[in-house]
Coordinates of C-alpha atoms and ligand atoms in Angstrom, one line a residue:
X1061 CA 92.8 -102.3 -9.7
X1062 CA 93.8 -105.8 -11.0
X1063 CA 97.4 -106.0 -11.9
X1064 CA 98.6 -107.7 -15.1
X1065 CA 100.6 -110.9 -14.7
X1066 CA 104.0 -111.4 -16.3
X1067 CA 102.4 -113.8 -18.8
X1068 CA 99.9 -111.1 -19.8
X1069 CA 102.7 -108.7 -20.8
X1070 CA 102.6 -108.1 -24.6
X1071 CA 106.4 -108.8 -24.7
X1072 CA 105.8 -112.2 -23.2
X1073 CA 105.0 -113.4 -26.7
X1074 CA 108.5 -112.5 -27.8
X1075 CA 110.5 -113.5 -24.7
X1076 CA 108.5 -115.7 -22.4
X1077 CA 107.6 -118.7 -24.5
X1078 CA 109.7 -121.8 -25.3
X1079 CA 110.2 -121.9 -29.1
X1080 CA 112.8 -121.2 -31.7
X1081 CA 111.8 -117.5 -32.3
X1082 CA 111.9 -116.7 -28.5
X1083 CA 115.4 -118.3 -28.4
X1084 CA 116.4 -115.8 -31.1
X1085 CA 114.8 -112.9 -29.3
X1086 CA 116.5 -113.7 -26.0
X1087 CA 119.9 -114.5 -27.5
X1088 CA 119.8 -111.2 -29.4
X1089 CA 119.0 -109.3 -26.2
X1090 CA 121.9 -111.0 -24.6
X1091 CA 124.0 -110.0 -27.6
X1092 CA 123.4 -106.4 -26.4
X1093 CA 124.8 -107.3 -23.0
X1094 CA 121.6 -107.7 -21.1
X1095 CA 121.2 -110.6 -18.7
X1096 CA 117.9 -112.4 -18.0
X1097 CA 117.6 -110.4 -14.7
X1098 CA 117.6 -107.1 -16.8
X1099 CA 114.6 -107.8 -18.8
X1100 CA 112.8 -111.2 -18.5
X1101 CA 109.3 -110.9 -17.1
X1102 CA 109.6 -107.1 -16.9
X1103 CA 107.6 -104.5 -18.8
X1104 CA 109.5 -103.4 -21.9
X1105 CA 109.2 -99.7 -22.2
X1106 CA 109.8 -98.1 -25.6
X1107 CA 111.0 -94.5 -25.4
X1108 CA 110.2 -92.9 -28.7
X1109 CA 112.7 -90.2 -29.0
X1110 CA 112.3 -87.4 -31.6
X1111 CA 115.8 -86.0 -31.1
X1112 CA 117.7 -84.7 -34.1
X1113 CA 120.5 -82.4 -34.8
X1114 CA 118.0 -80.5 -37.0
X1115 CA 115.4 -80.1 -34.3
X1116 CA 116.6 -77.1 -32.2
X1117 CA 113.7 -77.6 -29.7
X1118 CA 114.8 -81.1 -28.8
X1119 CA 118.5 -80.7 -28.2
X1120 CA 118.2 -81.7 -24.6
X1121 CA 116.5 -85.0 -25.4
X1122 CA 119.9 -86.9 -25.4
X1123 CA 120.1 -86.1 -21.7
X1124 CA 116.4 -86.5 -20.9
X1125 CA 116.2 -89.9 -22.5
X1126 CA 118.8 -91.2 -20.0
X1127 CA 116.7 -89.7 -17.2
X1128 CA 113.5 -91.5 -18.5
X1129 CA 115.5 -94.7 -18.6
X1130 CA 116.7 -94.2 -15.0
X1131 CA 113.0 -94.0 -13.9
X1132 CA 112.1 -97.1 -15.9
X1133 CA 114.9 -99.1 -14.4
X1134 CA 114.0 -97.9 -10.9
X1135 CA 110.5 -99.1 -11.3
X1136 CA 111.5 -102.5 -12.6
X1137 CA 111.0 -102.0 -16.3
X1138 CA 113.3 -102.6 -19.2
X1139 CA 113.8 -99.3 -21.2
X1140 CA 114.5 -99.4 -25.0
X1141 CA 115.1 -96.2 -26.8
X1142 CA 113.6 -96.0 -30.3
X1143 CA 114.5 -93.0 -32.4
X1144 CA 111.7 -91.7 -34.6
X1145 CA 111.5 -89.1 -37.3
X1146 CA 112.0 -85.6 -35.8
X1147 CA 109.9 -82.8 -37.2
X1148 CA 112.0 -79.7 -36.6
X1149 CA 109.6 -76.9 -37.2
X1150 CA 112.3 -74.4 -37.9
X1151 CA 113.9 -76.2 -40.8
X1152 CA 111.6 -78.6 -42.6
X1153 CA 110.1 -77.5 -45.9
X1154 CA 107.5 -77.0 -47.2
X1155 CA 106.1 -77.7 -43.8
X1156 CA 106.3 -80.2 -41.0
X1157 CA 102.6 -80.7 -41.4
X1158 CA 103.3 -82.7 -44.6
X1159 CA 105.1 -85.3 -42.3
X1160 CA 102.9 -85.3 -39.2
X1161 CA 101.0 -88.3 -40.4
X1162 CA 104.3 -90.0 -41.4
X1163 CA 105.6 -89.8 -37.8
X1164 CA 102.2 -90.9 -36.5
X1165 CA 102.4 -94.0 -38.7
X1166 CA 106.0 -94.6 -37.7
X1167 CA 105.1 -94.4 -34.1
X1168 CA 102.2 -96.9 -34.5
X1169 CA 104.4 -99.3 -36.5
X1170 CA 107.4 -99.1 -34.2
X1171 CA 105.2 -100.1 -31.3
X1172 CA 103.2 -102.7 -33.2
X1173 CA 106.1 -104.6 -34.7
X1174 CA 108.3 -104.7 -31.6
X1175 CA 108.1 -106.4 -28.1
X1176 CA 106.8 -103.3 -26.3
X1177 CA 104.5 -103.1 -23.3
X1178 CA 104.3 -99.4 -22.8
X1179 CA 105.7 -96.2 -24.2
X1180 CA 107.1 -92.9 -23.2
X1181 CA 106.6 -90.4 -26.1
X1182 CA 109.3 -87.7 -26.2
X1183 CA 108.2 -84.8 -28.3
X1184 CA 107.3 -81.1 -28.1
X1185 CA 108.1 -79.2 -31.3
X1186 CA 104.7 -78.6 -32.8
X1187 CA 103.7 -81.6 -35.0
X1188 CA 105.6 -84.1 -32.9
X1189 CA 102.9 -83.8 -30.2
X1190 CA 99.9 -84.8 -32.2
X1191 CA 101.9 -87.3 -34.3
X1192 CA 103.1 -89.2 -31.3
X1193 CA 99.8 -89.2 -29.6
X1194 CA 97.9 -90.2 -32.8
X1195 CA 100.2 -93.2 -33.2
X1196 CA 99.9 -94.2 -29.5
X1197 CA 96.2 -93.8 -29.6
X1198 CA 95.9 -96.1 -32.5
X1199 CA 98.2 -98.7 -30.9
X1200 CA 96.4 -98.3 -27.6
X1201 CA 99.1 -99.6 -25.3
X1202 CA 99.9 -97.7 -22.0
X1203 CA 101.5 -94.4 -23.0
X1204 CA 102.7 -91.3 -21.4
X1205 CA 103.8 -88.1 -23.1
X1206 CA 107.1 -86.4 -22.0
X1207 CA 107.0 -82.9 -23.3
X1208 CA 110.2 -81.0 -24.4
X1209 CA 109.1 -78.0 -22.3
X1210 CA 109.4 -74.3 -23.4
X1211 CA 112.7 -72.6 -23.8
X1212 CA 113.8 -69.7 -21.6
X1213 CA 112.5 -66.2 -22.3
X1214 CA 114.2 -64.3 -25.1
X1215 CA 116.2 -61.2 -24.2
X1216 CA 117.3 -58.1 -26.1
X1217 CA 118.4 -54.8 -24.7
X1218 CA 116.6 -55.4 -21.5
X1219 CA 113.4 -56.4 -23.2
X1220 CA 111.8 -59.8 -23.4
X1221 CA 111.4 -61.4 -26.8
X1222 CA 108.9 -64.1 -27.6
X1223 CA 109.4 -66.9 -30.2
X1224 CA 107.7 -66.2 -33.5
X1225 CA 105.4 -63.4 -32.2
X1226 CA 108.2 -60.9 -31.8
X1227 CA 109.8 -62.1 -35.0
X1228 CA 106.7 -61.3 -37.0
X1229 CA 106.3 -58.0 -35.1
X1230 CA 109.8 -56.7 -35.6
X1231 CA 110.0 -58.1 -39.2
X1232 CA 107.2 -55.7 -40.0
X1233 CA 109.1 -52.9 -38.4
X1234 CA 112.1 -53.8 -40.4
X1235 CA 110.1 -53.8 -43.6
X1236 CA 108.7 -50.4 -42.6
X1237 CA 112.3 -49.2 -42.3
X1238 CA 112.2 -48.7 -38.6
X1239 CA 114.9 -51.3 -37.6
X1240 CA 118.6 -51.3 -38.5
X1241 CA 120.7 -54.3 -39.6
X1242 CA 122.6 -54.2 -36.2
X1243 CA 119.4 -54.2 -34.2
X1244 CA 118.0 -57.1 -36.3
X1245 CA 121.2 -59.1 -35.7
X1246 CA 121.0 -58.4 -31.9
X1247 CA 117.5 -59.8 -31.9
X1248 CA 118.6 -62.8 -33.8
X1249 CA 121.2 -63.5 -31.1
X1250 CA 118.8 -63.1 -28.2
X1251 CA 115.5 -64.6 -29.2
X1252 CA 116.3 -68.3 -28.7
X1253 CA 118.4 -68.8 -25.6
X1254 CA 118.1 -72.5 -24.7
X1255 CA 116.8 -75.9 -25.7
X1256 CA 113.1 -76.2 -25.7
X1257 CA 110.0 -75.3 -27.6
X1258 CA 108.7 -71.8 -28.6
X1259 CA 107.9 -70.0 -25.3
X1260 CA 104.9 -68.1 -26.5
X1261 CA 101.5 -69.7 -26.6
X1262 CA 102.3 -71.1 -30.0
X1263 CA 101.4 -74.5 -31.3
X1264 CA 103.9 -76.4 -29.1
X1265 CA 102.8 -74.7 -25.8
X1266 CA 99.1 -75.1 -26.8
X1267 CA 99.4 -78.7 -27.7
X1268 CA 101.4 -79.5 -24.5
X1269 CA 98.7 -77.8 -22.5
X1270 CA 96.0 -79.7 -24.5
X1271 CA 97.9 -83.0 -23.9
X1272 CA 98.0 -82.4 -20.2
X1273 CA 94.4 -81.4 -20.3
X1274 CA 93.7 -84.6 -22.1
X1275 CA 95.4 -86.5 -19.2
X1276 CA 98.4 -87.8 -21.2
X1277 CA 101.2 -85.7 -19.3
X1278 CA 101.9 -86.0 -15.6
X1279 CA 100.1 -83.1 -13.8
X1280 CA 101.9 -79.8 -14.1
X1281 CA 104.4 -81.2 -16.6
X1282 CA 103.4 -79.3 -19.7
X1283 CA 104.8 -75.9 -18.8
X1284 CA 108.1 -76.8 -17.0
X1285 CA 110.9 -75.0 -18.8
X1286 CA 113.1 -77.3 -20.7
X1287 CA 116.3 -76.6 -18.8
X1288 CA 114.8 -76.4 -15.3
X1289 CA 116.0 -79.2 -13.1
X1290 CA 112.3 -80.0 -12.5
X1291 CA 112.2 -81.1 -16.2
X1292 CA 114.8 -83.8 -15.5
X1293 CA 112.7 -85.0 -12.6
X1294 CA 109.6 -85.0 -14.8
X1295 CA 111.6 -87.3 -17.2
X1296 CA 112.5 -89.9 -14.5
X1297 CA 109.0 -89.7 -13.0
X1298 CA 107.5 -90.4 -16.4
X1299 CA 109.8 -93.4 -16.6
X1300 CA 108.7 -94.7 -13.2
X1301 CA 105.0 -94.1 -13.9
X1302 CA 104.8 -95.8 -17.2
X1303 CA 105.9 -99.1 -15.6
X1304 CA 103.1 -98.9 -13.1
X1305 CA 100.7 -98.0 -16.0
X1306 CA 101.7 -101.2 -17.8
X1307 CA 100.9 -103.3 -14.7
X1308 CA 97.6 -101.5 -14.2
X1309 CA 96.9 -101.7 -18.0
X1310 CA 96.0 -98.0 -18.1
X1311 CA 95.7 -97.4 -21.8
X1312 CA 95.1 -94.3 -24.0
X1313 CA 91.5 -95.4 -24.6
X1314 CA 90.9 -95.2 -20.8
X1315 CA 92.2 -91.7 -20.7
X1316 CA 91.5 -90.0 -24.1
X1317 CA 87.7 -90.0 -23.7
X1318 CA 85.2 -87.5 -25.0
X1319 CA 85.2 -85.7 -21.7
X1320 CA 89.0 -85.6 -21.7
X1321 CA 89.0 -84.1 -25.2
X1322 CA 86.6 -81.4 -23.9
X1323 CA 89.1 -80.6 -21.2
X1324 CA 91.9 -80.4 -23.8
X1325 CA 89.9 -78.0 -25.9
X1326 CA 89.0 -75.9 -22.9
X1327 CA 92.7 -75.6 -22.0
X1328 CA 93.5 -74.4 -25.5
X1329 CA 90.7 -71.9 -25.4
X1330 CA 91.5 -70.6 -21.9
X1331 CA 95.1 -69.9 -23.0
X1332 CA 94.3 -68.2 -26.3
X1333 CA 96.0 -71.2 -28.0
X1334 CA 97.0 -71.9 -31.5
X1335 CA 94.5 -72.4 -34.3
X1336 CA 96.5 -75.5 -35.2
X1337 CA 95.2 -77.2 -32.0
X1338 CA 91.8 -77.6 -33.7
X1339 CA 93.2 -79.7 -36.6
X1340 CA 95.4 -81.8 -34.4
X1341 CA 92.8 -82.5 -31.7
X1342 CA 90.2 -83.6 -34.3
X1343 CA 92.8 -85.9 -35.9
X1344 CA 93.6 -87.4 -32.5
X1345 CA 90.0 -87.9 -31.6
X1346 CA 89.5 -89.7 -34.9
X1347 CA 92.2 -92.1 -33.9
X1348 CA 90.4 -93.0 -30.7
X1349 CA 86.9 -93.9 -31.8
X1350 CA 83.9 -93.3 -33.9
X1351 CA 81.9 -91.9 -30.9
X1352 CA 84.4 -89.1 -30.5
X1353 CA 84.4 -88.3 -34.2
X1354 CA 80.8 -87.4 -34.0
X1355 CA 81.3 -85.3 -30.9
X1356 CA 84.6 -83.5 -31.6
X1357 CA 84.1 -81.3 -34.6
X1358 CA 84.5 -77.7 -35.5
X1359 CA 81.2 -76.8 -33.9
X1360 CA 82.4 -78.4 -30.6
X1361 CA 85.4 -76.1 -30.6
X1362 CA 83.2 -73.1 -31.1
X1363 CA 80.7 -74.2 -28.4
X1364 CA 83.6 -74.7 -25.9
X1365 CA 85.3 -71.5 -26.9
X1366 CA 82.2 -69.4 -26.4
X1367 CA 81.8 -70.5 -22.8
X1368 CA 85.6 -70.4 -21.8
X1369 CA 87.1 -67.2 -20.6
X1370 CA 90.6 -66.3 -21.9
X1371 CA 92.7 -66.2 -18.7
X1372 CA 96.2 -67.0 -19.9
X1373 CA 97.9 -63.6 -20.3
X1374 CA 100.5 -65.0 -22.7
X1375 CA 101.7 -63.8 -26.1
X1376 CA 100.5 -63.5 -28.8
X1377 CA 97.1 -62.8 -27.2
X1378 CA 98.5 -61.5 -23.9
X1379 CA 101.7 -60.1 -22.4
X1380 CA 103.8 -62.8 -20.8
X1381 CA 105.8 -65.9 -21.8
X1382 CA 105.7 -69.6 -20.8
X1383 CA 108.4 -69.2 -18.1
X1384 CA 106.1 -66.7 -16.4
X1385 CA 103.2 -69.1 -16.7
X1386 CA 105.2 -71.8 -15.0
X1387 CA 106.2 -69.5 -12.1
X1388 CA 102.5 -68.5 -11.8
X1389 CA 101.6 -72.1 -11.2
X1390 CA 101.2 -73.6 -14.7
X1391 CA 98.4 -75.6 -16.0
X1392 CA 97.2 -77.0 -12.7
X1393 CA 96.8 -73.5 -11.4
X1394 CA 94.9 -72.4 -14.5
X1395 CA 92.5 -75.4 -14.0
X1396 CA 91.7 -74.1 -10.5
X1397 CA 90.3 -71.0 -12.1
X1398 CA 87.7 -72.9 -14.1
X1399 CA 86.8 -76.2 -12.2
X1400 CA 83.1 -75.7 -13.3
X1401 CA 84.2 -75.9 -17.0
X1402 CA 86.2 -79.1 -16.6
X1403 CA 85.3 -82.7 -16.4
X1404 CA 87.0 -83.3 -13.1
X1405 CA 86.4 -87.0 -12.9
X1406 CA 88.5 -87.8 -15.9
X1407 CA 91.4 -90.3 -15.2
X1408 CA 94.9 -89.2 -16.2
X1409 CA 98.3 -90.9 -16.6
X1410 CA 99.0 -90.2 -12.9
X1411 CA 96.3 -92.8 -12.1
X1412 CA 94.4 -90.0 -10.4
X1413 CA 91.5 -87.8 -11.6
X1414 CA 91.8 -84.2 -12.7
X1415 CA 90.2 -83.2 -9.4
X1416 CA 92.8 -85.1 -7.4
X1417 CA 95.6 -83.7 -9.5
X1418 CA 94.7 -80.1 -8.9
X1419 CA 93.6 -80.4 -5.2
X1420 CA 96.7 -78.6 -3.9
X1421 CA 97.3 -76.2 -6.8
X1422 CA 96.9 -72.5 -6.7
X1423 CA 97.7 -69.4 -8.7
X1424 CA 100.8 -67.5 -7.6
X1425 CA 100.7 -64.6 -10.1
X1426 CA 97.2 -63.1 -10.8
X1427 CA 98.6 -61.0 -13.6
X1428 CA 99.7 -64.0 -15.6
X1429 CA 96.8 -66.4 -14.9
X1430 CA 94.0 -63.9 -14.7
X1431 CA 91.0 -64.1 -12.3
X1432 CA 87.8 -64.7 -14.2
X1433 CA 86.4 -61.2 -13.6
X1434 CA 89.6 -59.8 -15.3
X1435 CA 89.6 -62.2 -18.3
X1436 CA 91.4 -60.9 -21.4
X1437 CA 88.1 -61.6 -23.1
X1438 CA 84.9 -63.3 -21.9
X1439 CA 85.2 -66.1 -24.4
X1440 CA 88.0 -68.3 -25.7
X1441 CA 90.5 -67.1 -28.3
X1442 CA 89.3 -69.0 -31.3
X1443 CA 86.2 -68.8 -33.4
X1444 CA 84.8 -71.1 -36.1
X1445 CA 83.3 -69.3 -39.1
X1446 CA 80.7 -70.5 -41.6
X1447 CA 79.4 -69.0 -44.9
X1448 CA 79.4 -69.4 -48.6
X1449 CA 83.2 -68.9 -48.7
X1450 CA 83.8 -71.7 -46.3
X1451 CA 81.0 -74.3 -46.5
X1452 CA 83.0 -76.7 -44.3
X1453 CA 84.3 -74.0 -42.0
X1454 CA 87.2 -71.7 -41.3
X1455 CA 88.8 -70.5 -38.1
X1456 CA 90.1 -67.2 -36.7
X1457 CA 92.1 -66.4 -33.6
X1458 CA 90.2 -63.3 -32.9
X1459 CA 91.9 -62.8 -29.5
X1460 CA 95.0 -61.9 -31.4
X1461 CA 93.3 -59.6 -34.0
X1462 CA 92.7 -55.9 -33.8
X1463 CA 89.2 -55.4 -32.4
X1464 CA 88.1 -53.1 -35.3
X1465 CA 88.6 -55.9 -37.8
X1466 CA 86.4 -58.4 -36.1
X1467 CA 83.5 -56.9 -38.1
X1468 CA 84.8 -55.8 -41.5
X1469 CA 83.7 -55.6 -45.1
X1470 CA 86.3 -54.9 -47.8
X1471 CA 87.4 -55.6 -51.4
X1472 CA 89.5 -58.6 -52.2
X1473 CA 93.1 -58.5 -53.4
X1474 CA 93.8 -62.0 -54.6
X1475 CA 97.0 -63.9 -54.9
X1476 CA 96.8 -67.3 -56.7
X1477 CA 99.6 -68.9 -54.7
X1478 CA 102.5 -68.1 -52.4
X1479 CA 104.9 -67.3 -55.3
X1480 CA 102.5 -64.9 -56.7
X1481 CA 102.1 -63.2 -53.3
X1482 CA 105.9 -63.0 -52.8
X1483 CA 106.3 -61.4 -56.3
X1484 CA 103.6 -58.7 -56.0
X1485 CA 102.8 -58.0 -52.3
X1486 CA 105.2 -55.1 -52.0
X1487 CA 104.5 -53.7 -55.5
X1488 CA 104.0 -50.0 -55.1
X1489 CA 101.2 -50.1 -57.7
X1490 CA 99.3 -52.9 -55.9
X1491 CA 95.7 -51.6 -55.7
X1492 CA 95.4 -52.2 -51.9
X1493 CA 94.2 -50.1 -49.0
X1494 CA 94.0 -50.7 -45.3
X1495 CA 90.4 -51.8 -45.8
X1496 CA 91.2 -54.4 -48.5
X1497 CA 90.9 -58.1 -47.7
X1498 CA 94.0 -60.0 -48.8
X1499 CA 93.3 -63.5 -50.1
X1500 CA 95.8 -66.3 -50.7
X1501 CA 94.7 -69.3 -52.8
X1502 CA 96.2 -72.8 -53.2
X1503 CA 97.8 -73.1 -49.8
X1504 CA 95.7 -75.9 -48.2
X1505 CA 96.4 -79.5 -47.5
X1506 CA 96.8 -80.5 -51.2
X1507 CA 97.5 -77.0 -52.6
X1508 CA 100.4 -76.0 -50.2
X1509 CA 101.1 -78.8 -50.2
X1510 CA 100.8 -79.9 -46.6
X1511 CA 98.8 -76.8 -45.5
X1512 CA 101.9 -74.7 -44.6
X1513 CA 101.9 -71.9 -42.0
X1514 CA 101.6 -69.1 -44.5
X1515 CA 98.3 -67.8 -43.1
X1516 CA 99.7 -64.6 -41.5
X1517 CA 99.8 -63.1 -44.9
X1518 CA 102.2 -60.1 -45.1
X1519 CA 100.9 -56.6 -44.9
X1520 CA 101.9 -54.8 -48.1
X1521 CA 105.0 -52.7 -47.5
X1522 CA 103.4 -49.4 -48.6
X1523 CA 100.7 -49.9 -46.0
X1524 CA 103.3 -50.8 -43.3
X1525 CA 105.0 -47.4 -44.0
X1526 CA 101.6 -45.8 -43.4
X1527 CA 101.4 -47.4 -40.0
X1528 CA 99.0 -50.2 -40.8
X1529 CA 99.8 -53.3 -38.7
X1530 CA 96.7 -55.5 -39.1
X1531 CA 94.3 -56.3 -42.0
X1532 CA 91.7 -59.0 -42.7
X1533 CA 93.5 -61.8 -44.5
X1534 CA 92.0 -65.1 -45.7
X1535 CA 93.6 -68.4 -46.9
X1536 CA 93.2 -72.1 -46.8
X1537 CA 96.5 -72.5 -45.1
X1538 CA 97.4 -72.6 -41.3
X1539 CA 99.4 -70.1 -39.3
X1540 CA 102.0 -70.5 -36.6
X1541 CA 100.5 -70.4 -33.1
X1542 CA 102.9 -67.6 -32.4
X1543 CA 101.3 -65.5 -35.2
X1544 CA 98.6 -62.9 -34.8
X1545 CA 96.3 -60.6 -36.8
X1546 CA 92.9 -60.8 -38.3
X1547 CA 93.8 -63.9 -40.3
X1548 CA 91.0 -66.3 -41.4
X1549 CA 92.5 -69.7 -41.8
X1550 CA 91.7 -73.4 -42.7
X1551 CA 89.1 -72.4 -45.2
X1552 CA 87.4 -75.7 -46.3
X1553 CA 87.1 -77.1 -48.8
X1554 CA 90.4 -75.7 -50.0
X1555 CA 90.8 -73.8 -53.2
X1556 CA 93.1 -76.4 -54.8
X1557 CA 90.2 -78.9 -55.0
X1558 CA 87.7 -76.4 -56.2
X1559 CA 86.4 -74.9 -52.9
X1560 CA 84.7 -71.5 -53.2
X1561 CA 88.0 -69.7 -52.3
X1562 CA 89.2 -70.7 -55.7
X1563 CA 86.6 -68.5 -57.4
X1564 CA 87.3 -65.2 -55.5
X1565 CA 88.5 -62.4 -57.8
X1566 CA 90.1 -59.0 -57.2
X1567 CA 87.4 -56.5 -56.2
X1568 CA 84.9 -59.0 -54.8
X1569 CA 83.4 -57.9 -51.5
X1570 CA 84.1 -60.1 -48.5
X1571 CA 82.5 -59.7 -45.1
X1572 CA 83.9 -61.0 -41.8
X1573 CA 81.7 -61.0 -38.7
X1574 CA 83.3 -62.8 -35.8
X1575 CA 80.4 -62.2 -33.4
X1576 CA 78.0 -63.8 -35.9
X1577 CA 80.6 -66.4 -36.9
X1578 CA 80.2 -65.7 -40.6
X1579 CA 82.4 -65.2 -43.6
X1580 CA 80.5 -64.1 -46.7
X1581 CA 81.6 -63.6 -50.3
X1582 CA 79.2 -61.1 -51.7
X1583 CA 79.0 -62.5 -55.2
X1584 CA 75.8 -63.9 -56.7
X1585 CA 75.3 -67.7 -56.9
X1586 CA 74.9 -67.4 -60.7
X1587 CA 78.2 -65.6 -61.0
X1588 CA 79.9 -68.1 -58.7
X1589 CA 78.5 -71.0 -60.8
X1590 CA 79.9 -69.4 -64.0
X1591 CA 83.3 -69.0 -62.4
X1592 CA 83.2 -72.6 -61.2
X1593 CA 82.4 -73.9 -64.7
X1594 CA 85.4 -72.0 -66.0
X1595 CA 87.8 -73.2 -63.3
X1596 CA 90.5 -75.7 -64.2
X1597 CA 91.7 -78.2 -61.7
X1598 CA 95.5 -77.6 -61.1
X1599 CA 98.1 -80.2 -61.8
X1600 CA 98.9 -82.5 -58.8
X1601 CA 101.8 -81.1 -56.7
X1602 CA 103.5 -84.5 -56.6
X1603 CA 103.8 -87.3 -59.1
X1604 CA 105.9 -89.6 -56.9
X1605 CA 107.1 -90.4 -53.4
X1606 CA 105.5 -89.6 -50.0
X1607 CA 104.0 -86.4 -51.4
X1608 CA 101.9 -88.4 -53.9
X1609 CA 100.8 -90.8 -51.2
X1610 CA 100.0 -87.8 -48.9
X1611 CA 98.0 -86.1 -51.6
X1612 CA 96.0 -89.2 -52.4
X1613 CA 95.0 -89.8 -48.8
X1614 CA 94.9 -86.6 -46.7
X1615 CA 91.6 -85.3 -45.5
X1616 CA 90.5 -81.6 -45.4
X1617 CA 91.2 -79.3 -42.4
X1618 CA 87.8 -79.7 -40.8
X1619 CA 88.5 -83.5 -40.7
X1620 CA 91.9 -83.1 -39.1
X1621 CA 94.1 -83.7 -42.2
X1622 CA 94.8 -87.3 -41.2
X1623 CA 94.8 -90.1 -43.6
X1624 CA 91.3 -91.5 -43.6
X1625 CA 92.4 -95.1 -43.5
X1626 CA 94.1 -94.5 -40.1
X1627 CA 90.9 -93.5 -38.3
X1628 CA 89.6 -95.8 -35.6
X1629 CA 86.5 -96.6 -37.7
X1630 CA 88.8 -98.9 -39.7
X1631 CA 89.2 -101.2 -36.7
X1632 CA 91.9 -101.8 -34.1
X1633 CA 95.6 -102.2 -35.0
X1634 CA 96.2 -106.0 -35.4
X1635 CA 99.0 -107.6 -33.4
X1636 CA 101.8 -109.1 -35.6
X1637 CA 102.0 -112.9 -35.9
X1638 CA 105.2 -114.5 -34.7
X1639 CA 106.4 -117.5 -36.6
Ligands
LIG1334 FE1 110.0 -76.0 -32.2 FE2 108.5 -73.7 -32.2 S1 110.1 -74.3 -33.6 S2 108.3 -75.4 -31.0

């Protein structure tokens, strides 16, 4: 491989030339106490750090960033930490999804406007993963992702608790009157025990696995628990490796190929991963190139899902947690189960192919990473649905739904928005039975706004008390990757812009058939046309600020919810002029 010269470094334009501006750049670097020997002629490595006091999953990033810097210095680079907007899933309202594209734009612009040759992307909490990768893909300079890693297992009275999944499970028990205040408080104390991301196969764990499958994380890095000493070593190794990547000019466009995206999707499916991965991977693919746009769509996910066995025995689809997955061998071990389903010749950030990365890997615990003949189910965890209720598609994580509901026909109980649902869902007079289909409208990309994770619609309290724990539920929102149940999500086009979901009324019959991949509203076309003619477009959710900008530019779920003008079809990111 030909190595870049010092003069070919991007930062050379800032530091290496003899003009007035370069004088300023060098003198200001010296202002910070750095001598020529510290940085001149060396790759400048940005470390985009999404640490924040209000991101509980990234609290260890203050330490990790120093470890990344250590690696960069060791390899002869010049590390510069650049804080970026943190998207703390637990706190931001209405949803971090409203800000994913903002962080992606910030990442792109931080890299574009500054003297940077390569970047280590520090993220992990849900949307930070796609946002950082989307920005880096657009900028297309050497980049490596440094994941936050999952937190330790939750503990309560000798039982293990999983982020999100057990919150939803025990919240239903509390609403059913089966859990006391003291018990609930004990669970609150024990469910989140360390820094790091949700340790179920939620969105964070799914996207970390997908990012490693894509080739953007060092082999085996995606499942290392956040507080394991291996995690510190991953940080310094990422720092060392990015310097080599700069000299080798190994860029995201070399790694994030169509075949690599297929690997990423396969990993998500094999793990029973989050439905959110579909939206984010489509958005990432659109940042890389037009060719990928055509190939990575909802149907690609369904095709890859149908041929991929569900082998990750991890909650919410399975039994274990991410710490167990790591001890069982992690993602490299999982890959050894399905080499025939992977594109093994894909190059990764290690500089090696997938095949080389997994050559020495093996599974240590068969109960966590299941053999193929003992798969949790023969096909992947997600299915893409089509039908007159979702002309542009919808998704369901059927691996985490009660089997009896995968083929179901029932009468709709409709809520016009989240407030309406909150007000009436526990009404004792609500005409709902265990066979009803609960429908939430106006919770999509524009309607939510930001497509919040409201899709695990609550079971009415009176049914909880009767022992009902799953029902068919439909919305144009998303749901947390830690959630479960027969929840149809991402209905597109969304109801807020006049998609068919807007016209569903109480009592309409809706049929879900996962095996056939269909979602059907049994209302005549003539009646639907009448309802459409009478439908009034809702007022915009925002009249100012970023929300207005978001609403004017966001695409629908099947297109990844990115801003259309950021897609690769609009051309490469221009380099700034220096005058
Ligand atoms: Fe951060 Fe779940 S809240 S990963």
